[in-house]
PDB file of C-alpha atoms in Angstrom:
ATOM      1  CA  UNK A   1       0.000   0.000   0.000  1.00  0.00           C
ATOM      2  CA  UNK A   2       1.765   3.408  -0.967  1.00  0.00           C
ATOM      3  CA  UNK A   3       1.432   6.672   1.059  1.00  0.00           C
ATOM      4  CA  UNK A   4      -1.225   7.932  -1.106  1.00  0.00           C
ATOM      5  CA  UNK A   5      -3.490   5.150  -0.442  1.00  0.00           C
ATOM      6  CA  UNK A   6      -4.313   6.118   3.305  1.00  0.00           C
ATOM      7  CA  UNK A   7      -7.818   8.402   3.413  1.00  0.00           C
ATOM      8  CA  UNK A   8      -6.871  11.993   4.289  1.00  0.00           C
ATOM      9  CA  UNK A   9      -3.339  12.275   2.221  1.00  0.00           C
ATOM     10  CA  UNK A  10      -3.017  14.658  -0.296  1.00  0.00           C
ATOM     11  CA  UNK A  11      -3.963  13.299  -4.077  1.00  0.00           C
ATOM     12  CA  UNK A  12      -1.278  11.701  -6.107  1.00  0.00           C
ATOM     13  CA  UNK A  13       1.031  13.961  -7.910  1.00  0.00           C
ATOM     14  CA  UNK A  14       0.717  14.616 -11.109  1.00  0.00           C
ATOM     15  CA  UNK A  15       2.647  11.202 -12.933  1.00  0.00           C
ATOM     16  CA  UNK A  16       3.241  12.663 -15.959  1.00  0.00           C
ATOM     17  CA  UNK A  17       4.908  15.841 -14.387  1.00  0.00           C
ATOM     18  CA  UNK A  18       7.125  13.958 -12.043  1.00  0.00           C
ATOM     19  CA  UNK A  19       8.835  11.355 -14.841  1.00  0.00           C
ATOM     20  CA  UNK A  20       9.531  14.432 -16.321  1.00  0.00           C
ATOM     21  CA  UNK A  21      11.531  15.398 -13.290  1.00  0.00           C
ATOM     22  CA  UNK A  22      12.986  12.241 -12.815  1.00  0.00           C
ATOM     23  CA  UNK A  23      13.992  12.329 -16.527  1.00  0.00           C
ATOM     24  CA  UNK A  24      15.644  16.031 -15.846  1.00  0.00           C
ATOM     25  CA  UNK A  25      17.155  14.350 -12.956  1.00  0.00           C
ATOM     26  CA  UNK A  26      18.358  11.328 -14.419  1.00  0.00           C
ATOM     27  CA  UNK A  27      20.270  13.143 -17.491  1.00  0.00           C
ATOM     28  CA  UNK A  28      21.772  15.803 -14.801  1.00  0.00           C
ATOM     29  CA  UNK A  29      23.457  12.872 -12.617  1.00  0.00           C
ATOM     30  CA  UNK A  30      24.490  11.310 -15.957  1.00  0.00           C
ATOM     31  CA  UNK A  31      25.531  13.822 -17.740  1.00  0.00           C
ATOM     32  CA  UNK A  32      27.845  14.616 -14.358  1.00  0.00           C
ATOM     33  CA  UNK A  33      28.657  11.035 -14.294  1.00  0.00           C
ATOM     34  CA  UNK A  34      29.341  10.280 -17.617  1.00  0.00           C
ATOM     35  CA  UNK A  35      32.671  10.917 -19.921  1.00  0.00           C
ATOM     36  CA  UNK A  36      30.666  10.531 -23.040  1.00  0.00           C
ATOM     37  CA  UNK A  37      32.290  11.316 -26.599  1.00  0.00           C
ATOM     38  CA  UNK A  38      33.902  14.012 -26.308  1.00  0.00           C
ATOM     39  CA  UNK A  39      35.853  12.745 -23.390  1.00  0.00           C
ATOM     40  CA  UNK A  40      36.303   9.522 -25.174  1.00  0.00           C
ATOM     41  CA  UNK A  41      37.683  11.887 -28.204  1.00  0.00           C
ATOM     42  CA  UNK A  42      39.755  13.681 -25.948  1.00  0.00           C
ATOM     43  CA  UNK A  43      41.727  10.728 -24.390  1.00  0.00           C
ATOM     44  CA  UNK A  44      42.043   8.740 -28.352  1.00  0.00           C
ATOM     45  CA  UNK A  45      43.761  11.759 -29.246  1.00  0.00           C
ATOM     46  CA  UNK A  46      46.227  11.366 -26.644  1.00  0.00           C
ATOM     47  CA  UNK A  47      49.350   8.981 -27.271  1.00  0.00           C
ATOM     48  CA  UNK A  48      49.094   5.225 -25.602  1.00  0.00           C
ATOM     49  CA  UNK A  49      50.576   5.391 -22.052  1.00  0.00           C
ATOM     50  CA  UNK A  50      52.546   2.399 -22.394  1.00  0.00           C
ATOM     51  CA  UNK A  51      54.485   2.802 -25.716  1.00  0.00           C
ATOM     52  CA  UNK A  52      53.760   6.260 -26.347  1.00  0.00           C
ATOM     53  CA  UNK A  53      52.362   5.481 -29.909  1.00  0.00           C
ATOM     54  CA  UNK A  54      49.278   7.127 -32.041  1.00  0.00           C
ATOM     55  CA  UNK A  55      46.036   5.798 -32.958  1.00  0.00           C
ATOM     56  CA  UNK A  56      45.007   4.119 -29.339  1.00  0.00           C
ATOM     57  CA  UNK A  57      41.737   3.088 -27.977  1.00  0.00           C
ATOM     58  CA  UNK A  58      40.091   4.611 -24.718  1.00  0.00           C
ATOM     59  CA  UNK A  59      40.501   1.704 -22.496  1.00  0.00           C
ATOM     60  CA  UNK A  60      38.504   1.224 -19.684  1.00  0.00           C
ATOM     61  CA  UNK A  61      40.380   0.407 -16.291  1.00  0.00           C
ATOM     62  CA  UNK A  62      37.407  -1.228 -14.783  1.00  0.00           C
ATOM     63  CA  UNK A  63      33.827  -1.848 -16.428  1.00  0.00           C
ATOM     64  CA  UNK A  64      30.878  -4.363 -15.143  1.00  0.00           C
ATOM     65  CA  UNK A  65      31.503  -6.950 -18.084  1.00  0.00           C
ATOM     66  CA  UNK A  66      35.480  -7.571 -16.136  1.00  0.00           C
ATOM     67  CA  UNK A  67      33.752  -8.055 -13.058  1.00  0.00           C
ATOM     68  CA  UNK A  68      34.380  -4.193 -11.112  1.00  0.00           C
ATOM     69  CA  UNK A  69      31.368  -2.275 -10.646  1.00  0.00           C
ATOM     70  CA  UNK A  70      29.468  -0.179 -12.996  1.00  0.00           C
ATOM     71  CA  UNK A  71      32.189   2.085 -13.688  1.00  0.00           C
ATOM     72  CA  UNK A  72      32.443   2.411 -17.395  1.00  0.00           C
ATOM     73  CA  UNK A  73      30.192   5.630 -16.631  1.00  0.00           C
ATOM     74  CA  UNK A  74      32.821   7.512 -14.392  1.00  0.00           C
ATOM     75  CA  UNK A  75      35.742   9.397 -16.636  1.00  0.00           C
ATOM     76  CA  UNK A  76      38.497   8.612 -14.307  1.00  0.00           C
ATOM     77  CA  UNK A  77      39.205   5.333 -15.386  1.00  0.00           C
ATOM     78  CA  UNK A  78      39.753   5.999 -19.182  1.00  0.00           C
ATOM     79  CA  UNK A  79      43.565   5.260 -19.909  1.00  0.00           C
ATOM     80  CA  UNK A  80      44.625   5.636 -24.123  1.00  0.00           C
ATOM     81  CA  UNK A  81      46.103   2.447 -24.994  1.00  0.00           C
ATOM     82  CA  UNK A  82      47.400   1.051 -28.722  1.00  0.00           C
ATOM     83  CA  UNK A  83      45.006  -2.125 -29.508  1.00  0.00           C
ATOM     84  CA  UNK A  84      47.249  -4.871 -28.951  1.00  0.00           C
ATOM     85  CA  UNK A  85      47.902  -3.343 -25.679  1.00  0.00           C
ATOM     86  CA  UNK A  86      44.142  -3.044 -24.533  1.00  0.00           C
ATOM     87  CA  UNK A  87      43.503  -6.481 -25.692  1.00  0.00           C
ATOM     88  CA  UNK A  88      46.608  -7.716 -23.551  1.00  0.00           C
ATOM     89  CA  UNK A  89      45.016  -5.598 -20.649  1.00  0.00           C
ATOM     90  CA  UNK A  90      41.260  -7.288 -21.422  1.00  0.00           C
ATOM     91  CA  UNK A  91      42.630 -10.837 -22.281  1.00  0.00           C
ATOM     92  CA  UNK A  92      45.983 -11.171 -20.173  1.00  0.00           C
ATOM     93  CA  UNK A  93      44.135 -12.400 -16.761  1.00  0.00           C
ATOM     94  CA  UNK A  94      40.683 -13.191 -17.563  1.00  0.00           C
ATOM     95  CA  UNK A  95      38.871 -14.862 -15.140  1.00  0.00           C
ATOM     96  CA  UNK A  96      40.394 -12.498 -12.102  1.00  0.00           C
ATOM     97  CA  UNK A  97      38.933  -9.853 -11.000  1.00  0.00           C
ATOM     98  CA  UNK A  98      39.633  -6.592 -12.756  1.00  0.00           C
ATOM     99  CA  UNK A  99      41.885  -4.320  -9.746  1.00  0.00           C
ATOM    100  CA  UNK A 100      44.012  -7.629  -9.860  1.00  0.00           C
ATOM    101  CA  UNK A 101      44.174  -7.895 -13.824  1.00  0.00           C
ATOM    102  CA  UNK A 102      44.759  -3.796 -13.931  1.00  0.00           C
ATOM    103  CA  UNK A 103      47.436  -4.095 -11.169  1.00  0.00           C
ATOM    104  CA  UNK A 104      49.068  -7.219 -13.079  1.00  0.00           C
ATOM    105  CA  UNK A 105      49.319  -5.344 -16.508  1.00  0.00           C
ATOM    106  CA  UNK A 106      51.200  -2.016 -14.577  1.00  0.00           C
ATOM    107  CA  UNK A 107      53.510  -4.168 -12.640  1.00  0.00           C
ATOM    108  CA  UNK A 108      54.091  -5.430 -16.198  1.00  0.00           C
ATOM    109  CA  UNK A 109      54.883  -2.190 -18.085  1.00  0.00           C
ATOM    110  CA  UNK A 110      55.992  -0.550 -14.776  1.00  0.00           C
ATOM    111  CA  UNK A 111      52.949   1.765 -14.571  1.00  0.00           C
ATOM    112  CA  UNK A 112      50.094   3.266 -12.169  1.00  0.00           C
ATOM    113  CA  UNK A 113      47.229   3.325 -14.211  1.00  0.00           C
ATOM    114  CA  UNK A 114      44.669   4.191 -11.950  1.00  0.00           C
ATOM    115  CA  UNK A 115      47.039   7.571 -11.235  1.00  0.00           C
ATOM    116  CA  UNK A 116      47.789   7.888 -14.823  1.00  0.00           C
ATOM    117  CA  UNK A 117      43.781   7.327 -15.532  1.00  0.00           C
ATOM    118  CA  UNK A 118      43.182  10.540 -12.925  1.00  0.00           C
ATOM    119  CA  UNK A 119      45.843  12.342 -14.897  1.00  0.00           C
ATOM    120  CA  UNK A 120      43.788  12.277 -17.978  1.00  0.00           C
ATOM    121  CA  UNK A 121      40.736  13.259 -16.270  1.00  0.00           C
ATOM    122  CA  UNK A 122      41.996  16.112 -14.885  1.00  0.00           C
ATOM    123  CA  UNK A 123      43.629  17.047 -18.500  1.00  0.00           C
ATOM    124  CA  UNK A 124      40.412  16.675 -19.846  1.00  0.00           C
ATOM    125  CA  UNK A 125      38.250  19.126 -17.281  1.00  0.00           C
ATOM    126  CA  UNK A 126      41.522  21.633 -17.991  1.00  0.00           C
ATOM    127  CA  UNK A 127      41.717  21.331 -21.424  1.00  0.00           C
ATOM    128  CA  UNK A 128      45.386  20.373 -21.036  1.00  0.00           C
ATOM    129  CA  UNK A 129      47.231  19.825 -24.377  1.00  0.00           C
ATOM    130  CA  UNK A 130      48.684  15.907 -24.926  1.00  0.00           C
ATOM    131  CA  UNK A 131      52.416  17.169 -23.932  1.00  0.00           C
ATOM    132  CA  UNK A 132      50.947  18.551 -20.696  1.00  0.00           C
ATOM    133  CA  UNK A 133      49.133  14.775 -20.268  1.00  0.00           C
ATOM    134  CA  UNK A 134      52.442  12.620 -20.983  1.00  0.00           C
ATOM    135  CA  UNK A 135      55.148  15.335 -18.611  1.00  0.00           C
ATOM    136  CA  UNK A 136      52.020  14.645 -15.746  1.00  0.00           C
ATOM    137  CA  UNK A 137      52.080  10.768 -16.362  1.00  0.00           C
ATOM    138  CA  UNK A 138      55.985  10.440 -16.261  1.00  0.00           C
ATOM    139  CA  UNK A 139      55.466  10.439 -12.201  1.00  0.00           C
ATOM    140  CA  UNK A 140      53.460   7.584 -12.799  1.00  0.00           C
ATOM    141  CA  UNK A 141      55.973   5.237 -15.518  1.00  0.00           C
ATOM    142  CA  UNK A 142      54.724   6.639 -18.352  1.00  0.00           C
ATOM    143  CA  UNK A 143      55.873   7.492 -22.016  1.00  0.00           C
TER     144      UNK A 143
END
């Protein structure tokens, strides 16, 4: 039995009005919570962290399909990677979970992804050029 069901509450709110609001609500906390494109664009335009090479992929650190919570919606765990790279990250421990198989990979390479992954994020809300990016990650192991 909801609230409104009980004699002397107020009538029900107008439905149609308040999935509006929810709507409103739902693209504000997503649009806050989401990358999208143009922060996609932003970090395939940067060179891969690992070999320092052009034409990467926006890999995610940790997503739902890997096993990590629903993460693929926050930015800061977007690191550019070259493809055979992000498939070696994706592929290289499958089965475990995905802080274990994201630690694994920067012991590998010698790297702090989830530092250099903040890096980019905070390139992309400054609008800092790609040299800016790679002189920030080189605290981190990168190229």
């Amino acid at each position: 039995m909801s609230k409104w069901d009980y004699p002397g509450c107020e009538q029900r709110p107008n439905t149609e009005a308040s999935s509006e609001r929810k709507k409103r609500r739902t693209k504000q906390k997503r649009s806050a919570r989401f990358g999208g494109p143009k922060h996609e664009a932003y970090v395939r335009g940067l060179p891969c962290c690992v070999s320092g090479a052009r034409n990467v992929d926006a890999a995610h650190l940790d997503h739902a399909g890997a096993g990590g919570t629903d993460r693929d919606a926050h930015t800061d765990n977007l690191v550019p990677l070259v493809r055979i790279m992000h498939d070696e990250l994706d592929l290289r421990t499958k089965g475990k979970p995905w802080d274990v198989r994201v630690r694994n990979f920067g012991e590998k390479h010698g790297l702090d992804l989830f530092a250099m992954a903040r890096v980019v994020t905070e390139g992309f809300k400054n609008n800092w050029p790609a040299e800016r990016v790679r002189a920030e990650w080189k605290r981190f192991g990168g190229r």
